[in-house]
PDB file of C-alpha atoms in Angstrom:
ATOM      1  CA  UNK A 211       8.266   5.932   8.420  1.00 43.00           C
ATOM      2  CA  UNK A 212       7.111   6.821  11.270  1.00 38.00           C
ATOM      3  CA  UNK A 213       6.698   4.048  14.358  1.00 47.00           C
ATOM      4  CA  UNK A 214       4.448   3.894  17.883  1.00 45.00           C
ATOM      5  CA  UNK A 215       6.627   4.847  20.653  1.00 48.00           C
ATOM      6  CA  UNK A 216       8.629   7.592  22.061  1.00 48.00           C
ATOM      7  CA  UNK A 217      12.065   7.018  20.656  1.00 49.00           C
ATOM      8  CA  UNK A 218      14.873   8.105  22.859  1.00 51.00           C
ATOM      9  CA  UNK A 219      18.170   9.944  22.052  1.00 44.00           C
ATOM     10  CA  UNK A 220      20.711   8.720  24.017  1.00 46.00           C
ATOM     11  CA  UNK A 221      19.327   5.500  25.667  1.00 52.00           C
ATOM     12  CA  UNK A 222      18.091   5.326  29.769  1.00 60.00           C
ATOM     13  CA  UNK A 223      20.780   6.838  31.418  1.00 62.00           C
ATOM     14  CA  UNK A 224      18.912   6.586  34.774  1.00 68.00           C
ATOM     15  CA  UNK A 225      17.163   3.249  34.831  1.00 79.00           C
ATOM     16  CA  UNK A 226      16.815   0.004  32.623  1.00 85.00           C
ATOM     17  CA  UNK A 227      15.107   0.035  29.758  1.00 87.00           C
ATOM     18  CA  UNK A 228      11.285  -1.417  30.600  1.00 90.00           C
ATOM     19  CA  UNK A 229      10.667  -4.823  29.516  1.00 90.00           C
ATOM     20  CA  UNK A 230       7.855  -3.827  27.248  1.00 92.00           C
ATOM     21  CA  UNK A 231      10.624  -2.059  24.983  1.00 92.00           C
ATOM     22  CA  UNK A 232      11.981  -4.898  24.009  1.00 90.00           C
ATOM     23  CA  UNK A 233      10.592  -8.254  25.621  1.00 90.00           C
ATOM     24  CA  UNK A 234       7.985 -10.045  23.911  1.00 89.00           C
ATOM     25  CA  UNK A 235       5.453 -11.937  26.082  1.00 87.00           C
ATOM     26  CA  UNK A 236       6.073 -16.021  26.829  1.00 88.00           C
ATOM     27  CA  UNK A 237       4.300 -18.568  25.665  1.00 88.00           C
ATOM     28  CA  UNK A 238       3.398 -17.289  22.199  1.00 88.00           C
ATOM     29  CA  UNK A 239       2.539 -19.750  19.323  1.00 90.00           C
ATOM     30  CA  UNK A 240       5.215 -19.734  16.688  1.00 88.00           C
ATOM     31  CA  UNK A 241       2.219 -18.056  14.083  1.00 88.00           C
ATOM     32  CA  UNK A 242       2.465 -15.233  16.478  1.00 90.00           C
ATOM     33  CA  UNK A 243       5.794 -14.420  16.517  1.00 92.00           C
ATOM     34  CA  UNK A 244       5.714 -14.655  12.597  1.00 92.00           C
ATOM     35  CA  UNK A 245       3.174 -12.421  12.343  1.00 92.00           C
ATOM     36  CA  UNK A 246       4.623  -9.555  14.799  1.00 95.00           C
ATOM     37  CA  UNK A 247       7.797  -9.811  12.361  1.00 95.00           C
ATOM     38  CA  UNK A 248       5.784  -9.531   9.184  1.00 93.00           C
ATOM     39  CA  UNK A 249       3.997  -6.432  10.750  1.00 94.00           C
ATOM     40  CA  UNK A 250       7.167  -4.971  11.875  1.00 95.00           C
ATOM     41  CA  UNK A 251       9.009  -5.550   8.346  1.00 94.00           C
ATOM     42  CA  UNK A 252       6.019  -4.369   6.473  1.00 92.00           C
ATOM     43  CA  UNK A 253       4.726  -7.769   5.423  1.00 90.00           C
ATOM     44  CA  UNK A 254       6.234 -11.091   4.506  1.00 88.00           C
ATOM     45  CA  UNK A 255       7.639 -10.391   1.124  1.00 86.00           C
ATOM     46  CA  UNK A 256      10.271  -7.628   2.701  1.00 90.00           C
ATOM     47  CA  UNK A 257      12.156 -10.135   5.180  1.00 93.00           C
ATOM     48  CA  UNK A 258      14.108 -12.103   3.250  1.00 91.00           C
ATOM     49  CA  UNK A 259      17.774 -12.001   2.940  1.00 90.00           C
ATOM     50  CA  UNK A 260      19.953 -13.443   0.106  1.00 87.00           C
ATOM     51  CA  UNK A 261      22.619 -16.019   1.177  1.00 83.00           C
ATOM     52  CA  UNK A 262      24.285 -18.727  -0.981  1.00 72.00           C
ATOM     53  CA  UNK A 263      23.685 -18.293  -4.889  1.00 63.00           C
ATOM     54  CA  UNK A 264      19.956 -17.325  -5.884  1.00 67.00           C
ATOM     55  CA  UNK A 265      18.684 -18.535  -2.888  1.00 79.00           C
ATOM     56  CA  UNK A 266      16.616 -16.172  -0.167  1.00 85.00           C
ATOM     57  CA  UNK A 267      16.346 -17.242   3.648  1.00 89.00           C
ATOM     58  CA  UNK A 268      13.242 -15.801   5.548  1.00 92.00           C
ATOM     59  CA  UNK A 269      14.851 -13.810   8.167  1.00 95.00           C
ATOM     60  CA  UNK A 270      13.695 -12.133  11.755  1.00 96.00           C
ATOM     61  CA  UNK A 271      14.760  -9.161  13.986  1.00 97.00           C
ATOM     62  CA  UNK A 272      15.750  -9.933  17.519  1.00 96.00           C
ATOM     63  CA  UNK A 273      15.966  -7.644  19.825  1.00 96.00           C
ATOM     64  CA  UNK A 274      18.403  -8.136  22.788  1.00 95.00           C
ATOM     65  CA  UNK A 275      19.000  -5.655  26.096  1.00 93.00           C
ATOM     66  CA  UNK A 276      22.982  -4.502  27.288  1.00 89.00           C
ATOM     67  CA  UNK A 277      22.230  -4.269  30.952  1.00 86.00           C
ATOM     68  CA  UNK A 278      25.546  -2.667  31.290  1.00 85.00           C
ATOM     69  CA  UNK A 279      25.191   0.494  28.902  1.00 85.00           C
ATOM     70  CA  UNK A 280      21.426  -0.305  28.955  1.00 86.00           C
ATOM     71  CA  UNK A 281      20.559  -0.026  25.576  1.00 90.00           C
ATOM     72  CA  UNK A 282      19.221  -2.490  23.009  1.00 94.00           C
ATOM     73  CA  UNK A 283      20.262  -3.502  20.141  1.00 95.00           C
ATOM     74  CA  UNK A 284      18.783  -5.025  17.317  1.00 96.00           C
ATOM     75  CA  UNK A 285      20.054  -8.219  15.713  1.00 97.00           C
ATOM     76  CA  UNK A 286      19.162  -9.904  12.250  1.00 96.00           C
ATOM     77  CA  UNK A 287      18.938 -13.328  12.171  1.00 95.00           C
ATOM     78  CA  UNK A 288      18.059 -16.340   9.671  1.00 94.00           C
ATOM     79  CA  UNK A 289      19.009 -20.118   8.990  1.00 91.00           C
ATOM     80  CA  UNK A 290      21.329 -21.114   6.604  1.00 84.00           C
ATOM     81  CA  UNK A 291      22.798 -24.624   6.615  1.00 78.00           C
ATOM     82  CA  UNK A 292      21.567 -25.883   9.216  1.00 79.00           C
ATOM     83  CA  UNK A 293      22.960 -22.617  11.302  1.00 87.00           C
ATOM     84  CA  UNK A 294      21.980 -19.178  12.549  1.00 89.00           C
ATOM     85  CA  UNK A 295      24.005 -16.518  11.285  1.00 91.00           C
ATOM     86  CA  UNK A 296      23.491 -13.156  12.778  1.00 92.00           C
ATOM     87  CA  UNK A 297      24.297  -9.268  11.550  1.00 93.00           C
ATOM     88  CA  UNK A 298      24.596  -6.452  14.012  1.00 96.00           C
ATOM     89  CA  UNK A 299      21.902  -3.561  12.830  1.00 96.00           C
ATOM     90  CA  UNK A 300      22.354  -1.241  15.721  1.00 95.00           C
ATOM     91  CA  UNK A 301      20.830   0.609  18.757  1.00 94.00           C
ATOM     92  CA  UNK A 302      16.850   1.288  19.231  1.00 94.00           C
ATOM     93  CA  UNK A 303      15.340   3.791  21.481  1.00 91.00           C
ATOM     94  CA  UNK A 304      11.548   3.490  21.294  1.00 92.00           C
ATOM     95  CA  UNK A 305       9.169   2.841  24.466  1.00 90.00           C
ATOM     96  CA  UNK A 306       7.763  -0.561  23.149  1.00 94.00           C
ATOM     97  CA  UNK A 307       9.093  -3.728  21.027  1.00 95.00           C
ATOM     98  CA  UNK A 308       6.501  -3.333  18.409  1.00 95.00           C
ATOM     99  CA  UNK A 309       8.348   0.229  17.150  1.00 95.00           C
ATOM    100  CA  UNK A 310      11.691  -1.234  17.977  1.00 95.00           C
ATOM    101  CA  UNK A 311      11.324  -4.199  15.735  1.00 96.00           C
ATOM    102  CA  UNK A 312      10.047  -1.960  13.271  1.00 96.00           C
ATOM    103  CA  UNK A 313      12.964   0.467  13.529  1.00 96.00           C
ATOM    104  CA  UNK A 314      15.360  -2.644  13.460  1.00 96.00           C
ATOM    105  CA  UNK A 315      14.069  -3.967   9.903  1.00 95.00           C
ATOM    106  CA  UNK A 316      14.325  -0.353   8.701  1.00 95.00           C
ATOM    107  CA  UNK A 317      17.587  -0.515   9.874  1.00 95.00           C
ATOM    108  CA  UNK A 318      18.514  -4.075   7.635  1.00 93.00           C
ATOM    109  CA  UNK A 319      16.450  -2.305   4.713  1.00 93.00           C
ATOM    110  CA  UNK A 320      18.879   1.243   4.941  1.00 92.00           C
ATOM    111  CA  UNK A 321      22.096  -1.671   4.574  1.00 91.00           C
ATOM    112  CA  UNK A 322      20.632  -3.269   1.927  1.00 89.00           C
ATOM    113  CA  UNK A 323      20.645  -6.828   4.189  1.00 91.00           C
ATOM    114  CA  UNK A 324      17.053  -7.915   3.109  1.00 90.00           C
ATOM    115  CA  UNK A 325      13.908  -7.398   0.736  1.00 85.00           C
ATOM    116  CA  UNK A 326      11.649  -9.196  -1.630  1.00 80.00           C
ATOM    117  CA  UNK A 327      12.216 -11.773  -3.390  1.00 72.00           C
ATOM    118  CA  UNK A 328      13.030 -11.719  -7.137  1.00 64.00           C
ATOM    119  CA  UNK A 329      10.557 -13.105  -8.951  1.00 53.00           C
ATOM    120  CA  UNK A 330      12.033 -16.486 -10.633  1.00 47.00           C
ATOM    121  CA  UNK A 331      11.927 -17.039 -14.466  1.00 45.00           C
ATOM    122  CA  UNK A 332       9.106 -18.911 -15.720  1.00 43.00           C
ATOM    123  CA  UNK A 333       7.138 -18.705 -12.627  1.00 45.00           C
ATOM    124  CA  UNK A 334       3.824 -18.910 -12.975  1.00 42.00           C
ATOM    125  CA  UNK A 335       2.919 -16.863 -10.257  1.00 47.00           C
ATOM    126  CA  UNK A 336       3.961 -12.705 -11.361  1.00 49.00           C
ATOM    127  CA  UNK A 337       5.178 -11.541  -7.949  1.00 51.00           C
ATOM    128  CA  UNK A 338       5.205 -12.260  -4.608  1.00 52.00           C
ATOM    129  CA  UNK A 339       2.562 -10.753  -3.143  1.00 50.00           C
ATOM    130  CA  UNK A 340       0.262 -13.573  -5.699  1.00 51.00           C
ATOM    131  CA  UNK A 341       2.475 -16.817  -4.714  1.00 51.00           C
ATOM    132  CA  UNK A 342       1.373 -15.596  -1.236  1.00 52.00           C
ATOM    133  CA  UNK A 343      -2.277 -15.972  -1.745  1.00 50.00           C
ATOM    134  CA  UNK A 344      -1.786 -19.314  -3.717  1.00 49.00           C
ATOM    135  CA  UNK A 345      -0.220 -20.532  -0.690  1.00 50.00           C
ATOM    136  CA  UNK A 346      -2.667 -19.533   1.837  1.00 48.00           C
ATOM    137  CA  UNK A 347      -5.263 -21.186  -0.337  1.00 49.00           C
ATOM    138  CA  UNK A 348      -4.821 -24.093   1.196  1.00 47.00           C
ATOM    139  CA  UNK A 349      -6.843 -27.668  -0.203  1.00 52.00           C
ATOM    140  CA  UNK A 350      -8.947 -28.768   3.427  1.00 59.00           C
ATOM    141  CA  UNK A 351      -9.641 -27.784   6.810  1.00 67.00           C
ATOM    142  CA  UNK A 352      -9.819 -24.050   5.778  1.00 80.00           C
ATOM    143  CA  UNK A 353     -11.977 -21.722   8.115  1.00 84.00           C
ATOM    144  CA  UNK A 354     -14.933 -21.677   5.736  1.00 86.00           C
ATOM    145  CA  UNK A 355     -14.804 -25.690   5.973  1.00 90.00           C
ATOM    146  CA  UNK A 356     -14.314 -26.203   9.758  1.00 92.00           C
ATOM    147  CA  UNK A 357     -17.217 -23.647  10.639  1.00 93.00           C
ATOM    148  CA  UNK A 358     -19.840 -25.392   8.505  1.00 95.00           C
ATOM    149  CA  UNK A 359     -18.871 -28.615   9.945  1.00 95.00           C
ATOM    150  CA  UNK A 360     -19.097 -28.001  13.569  1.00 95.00           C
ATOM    151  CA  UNK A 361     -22.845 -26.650  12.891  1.00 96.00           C
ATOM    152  CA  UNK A 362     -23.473 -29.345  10.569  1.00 96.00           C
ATOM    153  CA  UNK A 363     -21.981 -31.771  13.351  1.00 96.00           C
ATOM    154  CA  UNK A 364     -23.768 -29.925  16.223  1.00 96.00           C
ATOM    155  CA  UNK A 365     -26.939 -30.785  14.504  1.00 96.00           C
ATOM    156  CA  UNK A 366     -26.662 -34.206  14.900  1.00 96.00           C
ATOM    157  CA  UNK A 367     -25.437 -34.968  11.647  1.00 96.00           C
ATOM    158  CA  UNK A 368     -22.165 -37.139  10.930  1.00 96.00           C
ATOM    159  CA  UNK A 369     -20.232 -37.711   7.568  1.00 96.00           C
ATOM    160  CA  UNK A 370     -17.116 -38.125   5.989  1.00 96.00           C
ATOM    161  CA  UNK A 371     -14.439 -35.373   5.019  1.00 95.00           C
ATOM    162  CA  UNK A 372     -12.498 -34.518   2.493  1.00 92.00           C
ATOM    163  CA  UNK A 373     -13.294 -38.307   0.288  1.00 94.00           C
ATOM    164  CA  UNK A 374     -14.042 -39.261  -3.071  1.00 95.00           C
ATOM    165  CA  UNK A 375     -18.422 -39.635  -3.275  1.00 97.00           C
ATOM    166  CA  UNK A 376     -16.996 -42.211  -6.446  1.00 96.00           C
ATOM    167  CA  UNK A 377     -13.516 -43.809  -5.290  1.00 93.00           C
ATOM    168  CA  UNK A 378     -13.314 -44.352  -9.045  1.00 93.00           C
ATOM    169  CA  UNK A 379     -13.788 -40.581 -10.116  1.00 93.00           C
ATOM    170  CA  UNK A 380     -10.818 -38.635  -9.086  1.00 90.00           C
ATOM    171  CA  UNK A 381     -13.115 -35.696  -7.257  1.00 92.00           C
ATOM    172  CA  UNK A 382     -12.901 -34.854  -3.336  1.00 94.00           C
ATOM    173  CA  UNK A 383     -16.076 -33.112  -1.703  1.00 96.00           C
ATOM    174  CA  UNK A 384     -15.264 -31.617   1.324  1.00 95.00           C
ATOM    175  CA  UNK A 385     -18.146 -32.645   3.608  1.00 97.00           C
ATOM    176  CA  UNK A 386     -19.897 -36.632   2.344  1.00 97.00           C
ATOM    177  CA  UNK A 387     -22.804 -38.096   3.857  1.00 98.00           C
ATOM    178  CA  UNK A 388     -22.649 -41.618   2.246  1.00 96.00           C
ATOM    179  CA  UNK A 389     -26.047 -42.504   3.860  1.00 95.00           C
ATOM    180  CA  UNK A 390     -28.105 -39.785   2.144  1.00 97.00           C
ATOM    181  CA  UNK A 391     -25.637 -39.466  -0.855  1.00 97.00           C
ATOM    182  CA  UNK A 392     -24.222 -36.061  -0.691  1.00 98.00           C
ATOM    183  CA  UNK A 393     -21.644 -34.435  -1.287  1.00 98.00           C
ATOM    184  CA  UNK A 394     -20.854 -30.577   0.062  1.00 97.00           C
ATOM    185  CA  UNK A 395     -18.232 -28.658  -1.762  1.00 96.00           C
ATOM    186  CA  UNK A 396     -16.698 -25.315  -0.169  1.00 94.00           C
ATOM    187  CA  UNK A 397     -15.449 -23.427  -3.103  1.00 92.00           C
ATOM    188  CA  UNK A 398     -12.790 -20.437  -2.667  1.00 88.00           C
ATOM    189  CA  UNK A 399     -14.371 -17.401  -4.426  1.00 85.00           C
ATOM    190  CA  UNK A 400     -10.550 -16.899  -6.404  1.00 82.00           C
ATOM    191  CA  UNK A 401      -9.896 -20.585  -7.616  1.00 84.00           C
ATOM    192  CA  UNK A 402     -13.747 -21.201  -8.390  1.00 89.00           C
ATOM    193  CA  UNK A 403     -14.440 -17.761 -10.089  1.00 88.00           C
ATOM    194  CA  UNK A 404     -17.119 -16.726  -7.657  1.00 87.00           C
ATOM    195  CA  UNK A 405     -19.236 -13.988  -9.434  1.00 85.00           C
ATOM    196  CA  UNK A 406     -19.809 -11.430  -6.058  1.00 82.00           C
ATOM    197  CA  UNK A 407     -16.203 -11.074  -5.750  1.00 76.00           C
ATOM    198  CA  UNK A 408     -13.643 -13.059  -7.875  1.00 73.00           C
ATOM    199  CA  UNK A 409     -11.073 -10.194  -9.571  1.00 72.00           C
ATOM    200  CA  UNK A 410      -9.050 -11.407 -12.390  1.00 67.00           C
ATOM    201  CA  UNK A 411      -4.863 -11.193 -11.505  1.00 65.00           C
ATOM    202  CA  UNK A 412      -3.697  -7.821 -13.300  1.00 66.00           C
ATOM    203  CA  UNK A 413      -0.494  -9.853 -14.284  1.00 63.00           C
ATOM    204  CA  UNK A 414      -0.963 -13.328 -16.313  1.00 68.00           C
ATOM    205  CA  UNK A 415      -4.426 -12.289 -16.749  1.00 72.00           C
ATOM    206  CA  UNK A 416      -4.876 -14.749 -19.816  1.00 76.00           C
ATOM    207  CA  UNK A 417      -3.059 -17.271 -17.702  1.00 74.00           C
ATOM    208  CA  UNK A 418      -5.561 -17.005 -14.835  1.00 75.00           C
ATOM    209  CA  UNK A 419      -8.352 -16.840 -16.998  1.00 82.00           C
ATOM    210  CA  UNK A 420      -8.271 -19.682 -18.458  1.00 84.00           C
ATOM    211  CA  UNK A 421      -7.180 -21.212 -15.213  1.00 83.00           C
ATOM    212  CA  UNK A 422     -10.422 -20.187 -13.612  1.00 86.00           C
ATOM    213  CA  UNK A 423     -12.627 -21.474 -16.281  1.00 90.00           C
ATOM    214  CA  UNK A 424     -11.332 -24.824 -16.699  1.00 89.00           C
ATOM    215  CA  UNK A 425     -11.915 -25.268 -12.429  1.00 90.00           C
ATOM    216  CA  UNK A 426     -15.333 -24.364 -13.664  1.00 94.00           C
ATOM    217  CA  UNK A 427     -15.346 -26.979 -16.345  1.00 95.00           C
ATOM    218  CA  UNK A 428     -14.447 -29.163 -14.148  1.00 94.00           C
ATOM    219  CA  UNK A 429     -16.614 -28.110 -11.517  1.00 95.00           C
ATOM    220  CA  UNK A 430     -19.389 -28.887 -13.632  1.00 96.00           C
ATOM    221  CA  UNK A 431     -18.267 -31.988 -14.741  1.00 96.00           C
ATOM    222  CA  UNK A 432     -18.055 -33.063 -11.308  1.00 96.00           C
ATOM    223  CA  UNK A 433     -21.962 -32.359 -10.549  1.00 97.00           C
ATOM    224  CA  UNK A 434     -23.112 -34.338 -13.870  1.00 96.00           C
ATOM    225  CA  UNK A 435     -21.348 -37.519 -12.938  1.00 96.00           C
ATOM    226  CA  UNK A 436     -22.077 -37.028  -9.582  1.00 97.00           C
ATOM    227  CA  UNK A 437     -25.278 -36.740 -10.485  1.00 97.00           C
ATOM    228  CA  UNK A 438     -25.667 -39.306 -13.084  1.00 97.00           C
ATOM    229  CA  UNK A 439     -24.238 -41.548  -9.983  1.00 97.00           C
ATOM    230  CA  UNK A 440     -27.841 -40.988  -7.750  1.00 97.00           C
ATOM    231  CA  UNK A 441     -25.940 -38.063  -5.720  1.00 97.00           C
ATOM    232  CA  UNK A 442     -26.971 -34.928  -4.950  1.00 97.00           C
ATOM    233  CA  UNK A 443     -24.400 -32.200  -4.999  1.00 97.00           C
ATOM    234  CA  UNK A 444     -24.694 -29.072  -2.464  1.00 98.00           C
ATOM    235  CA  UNK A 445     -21.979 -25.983  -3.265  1.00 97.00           C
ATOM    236  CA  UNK A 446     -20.795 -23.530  -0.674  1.00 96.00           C
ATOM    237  CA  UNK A 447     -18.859 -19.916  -1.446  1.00 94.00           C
ATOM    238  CA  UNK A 448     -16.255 -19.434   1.341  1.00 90.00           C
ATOM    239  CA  UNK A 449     -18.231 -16.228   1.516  1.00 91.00           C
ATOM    240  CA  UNK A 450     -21.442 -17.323   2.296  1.00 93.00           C
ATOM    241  CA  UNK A 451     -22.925 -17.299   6.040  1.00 93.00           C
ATOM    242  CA  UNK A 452     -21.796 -20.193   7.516  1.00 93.00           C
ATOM    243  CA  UNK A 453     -24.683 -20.732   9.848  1.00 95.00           C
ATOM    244  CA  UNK A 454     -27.174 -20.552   6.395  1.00 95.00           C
ATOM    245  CA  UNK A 455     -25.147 -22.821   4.134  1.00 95.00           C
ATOM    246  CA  UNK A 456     -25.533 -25.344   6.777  1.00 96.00           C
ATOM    247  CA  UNK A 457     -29.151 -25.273   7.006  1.00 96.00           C
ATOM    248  CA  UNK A 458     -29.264 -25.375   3.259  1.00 96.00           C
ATOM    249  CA  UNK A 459     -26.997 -28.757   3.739  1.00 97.00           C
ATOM    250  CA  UNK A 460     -29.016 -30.020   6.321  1.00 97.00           C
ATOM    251  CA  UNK A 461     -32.066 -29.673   4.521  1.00 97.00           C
ATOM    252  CA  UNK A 462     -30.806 -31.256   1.686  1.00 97.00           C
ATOM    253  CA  UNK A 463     -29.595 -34.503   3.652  1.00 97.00           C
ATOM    254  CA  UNK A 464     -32.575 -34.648   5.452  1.00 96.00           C
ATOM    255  CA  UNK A 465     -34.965 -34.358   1.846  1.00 95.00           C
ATOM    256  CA  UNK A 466     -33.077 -37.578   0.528  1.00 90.00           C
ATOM    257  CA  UNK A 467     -34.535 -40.791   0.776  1.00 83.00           C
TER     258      UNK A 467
END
């Protein structure tokens, strides 16, 4: 692999090592400083690092500067019972911390310290790399959501979120205007089957199948009683144009009695 940076061969002899090389900026959000990690490891699913029994601890690369030899070293770390063990990994020698933190997780890869995750037995989920969408599919506020209601909400309109239209049927629209009687749903293109771009898994496929289809039974369901109830039901796509599903909500709200 090859990483952004000029990597050295014996360290700066003459001068310390520039901040850049190995100091990451102040202030950053904790998402951030995750993410830099998970680019420099090669994604999520390669930085974990087996401790007690079966169990995997999500681990990072810290880089840390020997003013005396001036060289850096990388470092990897993790929690573990409530403390912060720490394995040497060795020196790095590249011009900025993005291609030293990469070199340092090739580094814990060479000596075997970390790597995906087994998958466990009986999981419904086939690898990794799927229980990581499932978990970033997450149940309210996502993006699609909080975009259509701030232009719904800039237009003057105000309503309820994620509540039951019928607190005796067990469904939860996303956006409800109780006035007018409707409820908005913003459907994920994966868990609702969306036609433009839902793939089936490769793995589990019958699994996911008939997973799919019984969130459409169900979305279905959902409009009739809804329905039957005096309510008129809108649906989003998280792929659709936020700015035009919210004029089709708003004329819908506005249309009802």
């Amino acid at each position: 692999m090859i990483h952004a940076g000029k990597a050295r061969q014996s360290g700066w002899k003459d001068q310390m090592p520039p901040a850049r090389a190995w100091k990451g900026r102040a202030g950053r959000s904790k998402e951030a400083l995750a993410a830099e990690q998970d680019r420099a490891a090669g994604g999520r699913r390669m930085r974990y690092v087996p401790v007690e029994g079966d169990q995997y601890a999500l681990a990072s690369v810290e880089l840390k500067l020997l003013p005396r030899t001036r060289r850096i070293r990388a470092y990897l770390r993790w929690s573990e019972k409530g403390r912060s063990p720490s394995r040497y990994l060795g020196p790095v020698e590249h011009d900025t911390r993005a291609a030293n933190l990469a070199a340092g997780w090739d580094l814990a890869k060479a000596k075997g310290l970390v790597g995906a995750r087994p998958v466990p037995e009986g999981s419904w989920a086939a690898s990794d790399s799927v229980r990581s969408v499932m978990r970033a599919n997450r149940g309210k506020d996502t993006k699609p959501e909080l975009r259509l209601r701030s232009i719904v909400h800039a237009a003057g309109l105000r309503y309820r979120v994620s509540t039951r239209p019928l607190p005796e049927l067990r469904r939860t629209a996303d956006l409800v205007f109780t006035r007018a009687r409707v409820a908005v749903f913003v459907d994920g293109c994966f868990w609702h089957g969306c036609p433009a771009h839902f793939r089936p898994a490769r793995k589990n496929s019958e699994f996911w199948t008939t997973k799919i289809a019984a969130n459409q039974a169900r979305d279905e369901e959902t409009d009739r009683r809804l329905a039957e109830a005096g309510w008129k039901v809108v649906r989003v796509w998280e792929h659709e144009d936020p700015a035009d599903a919210a004029r089709r909500v708003i004329e819908v709200v506005h249309a009802q009695p």
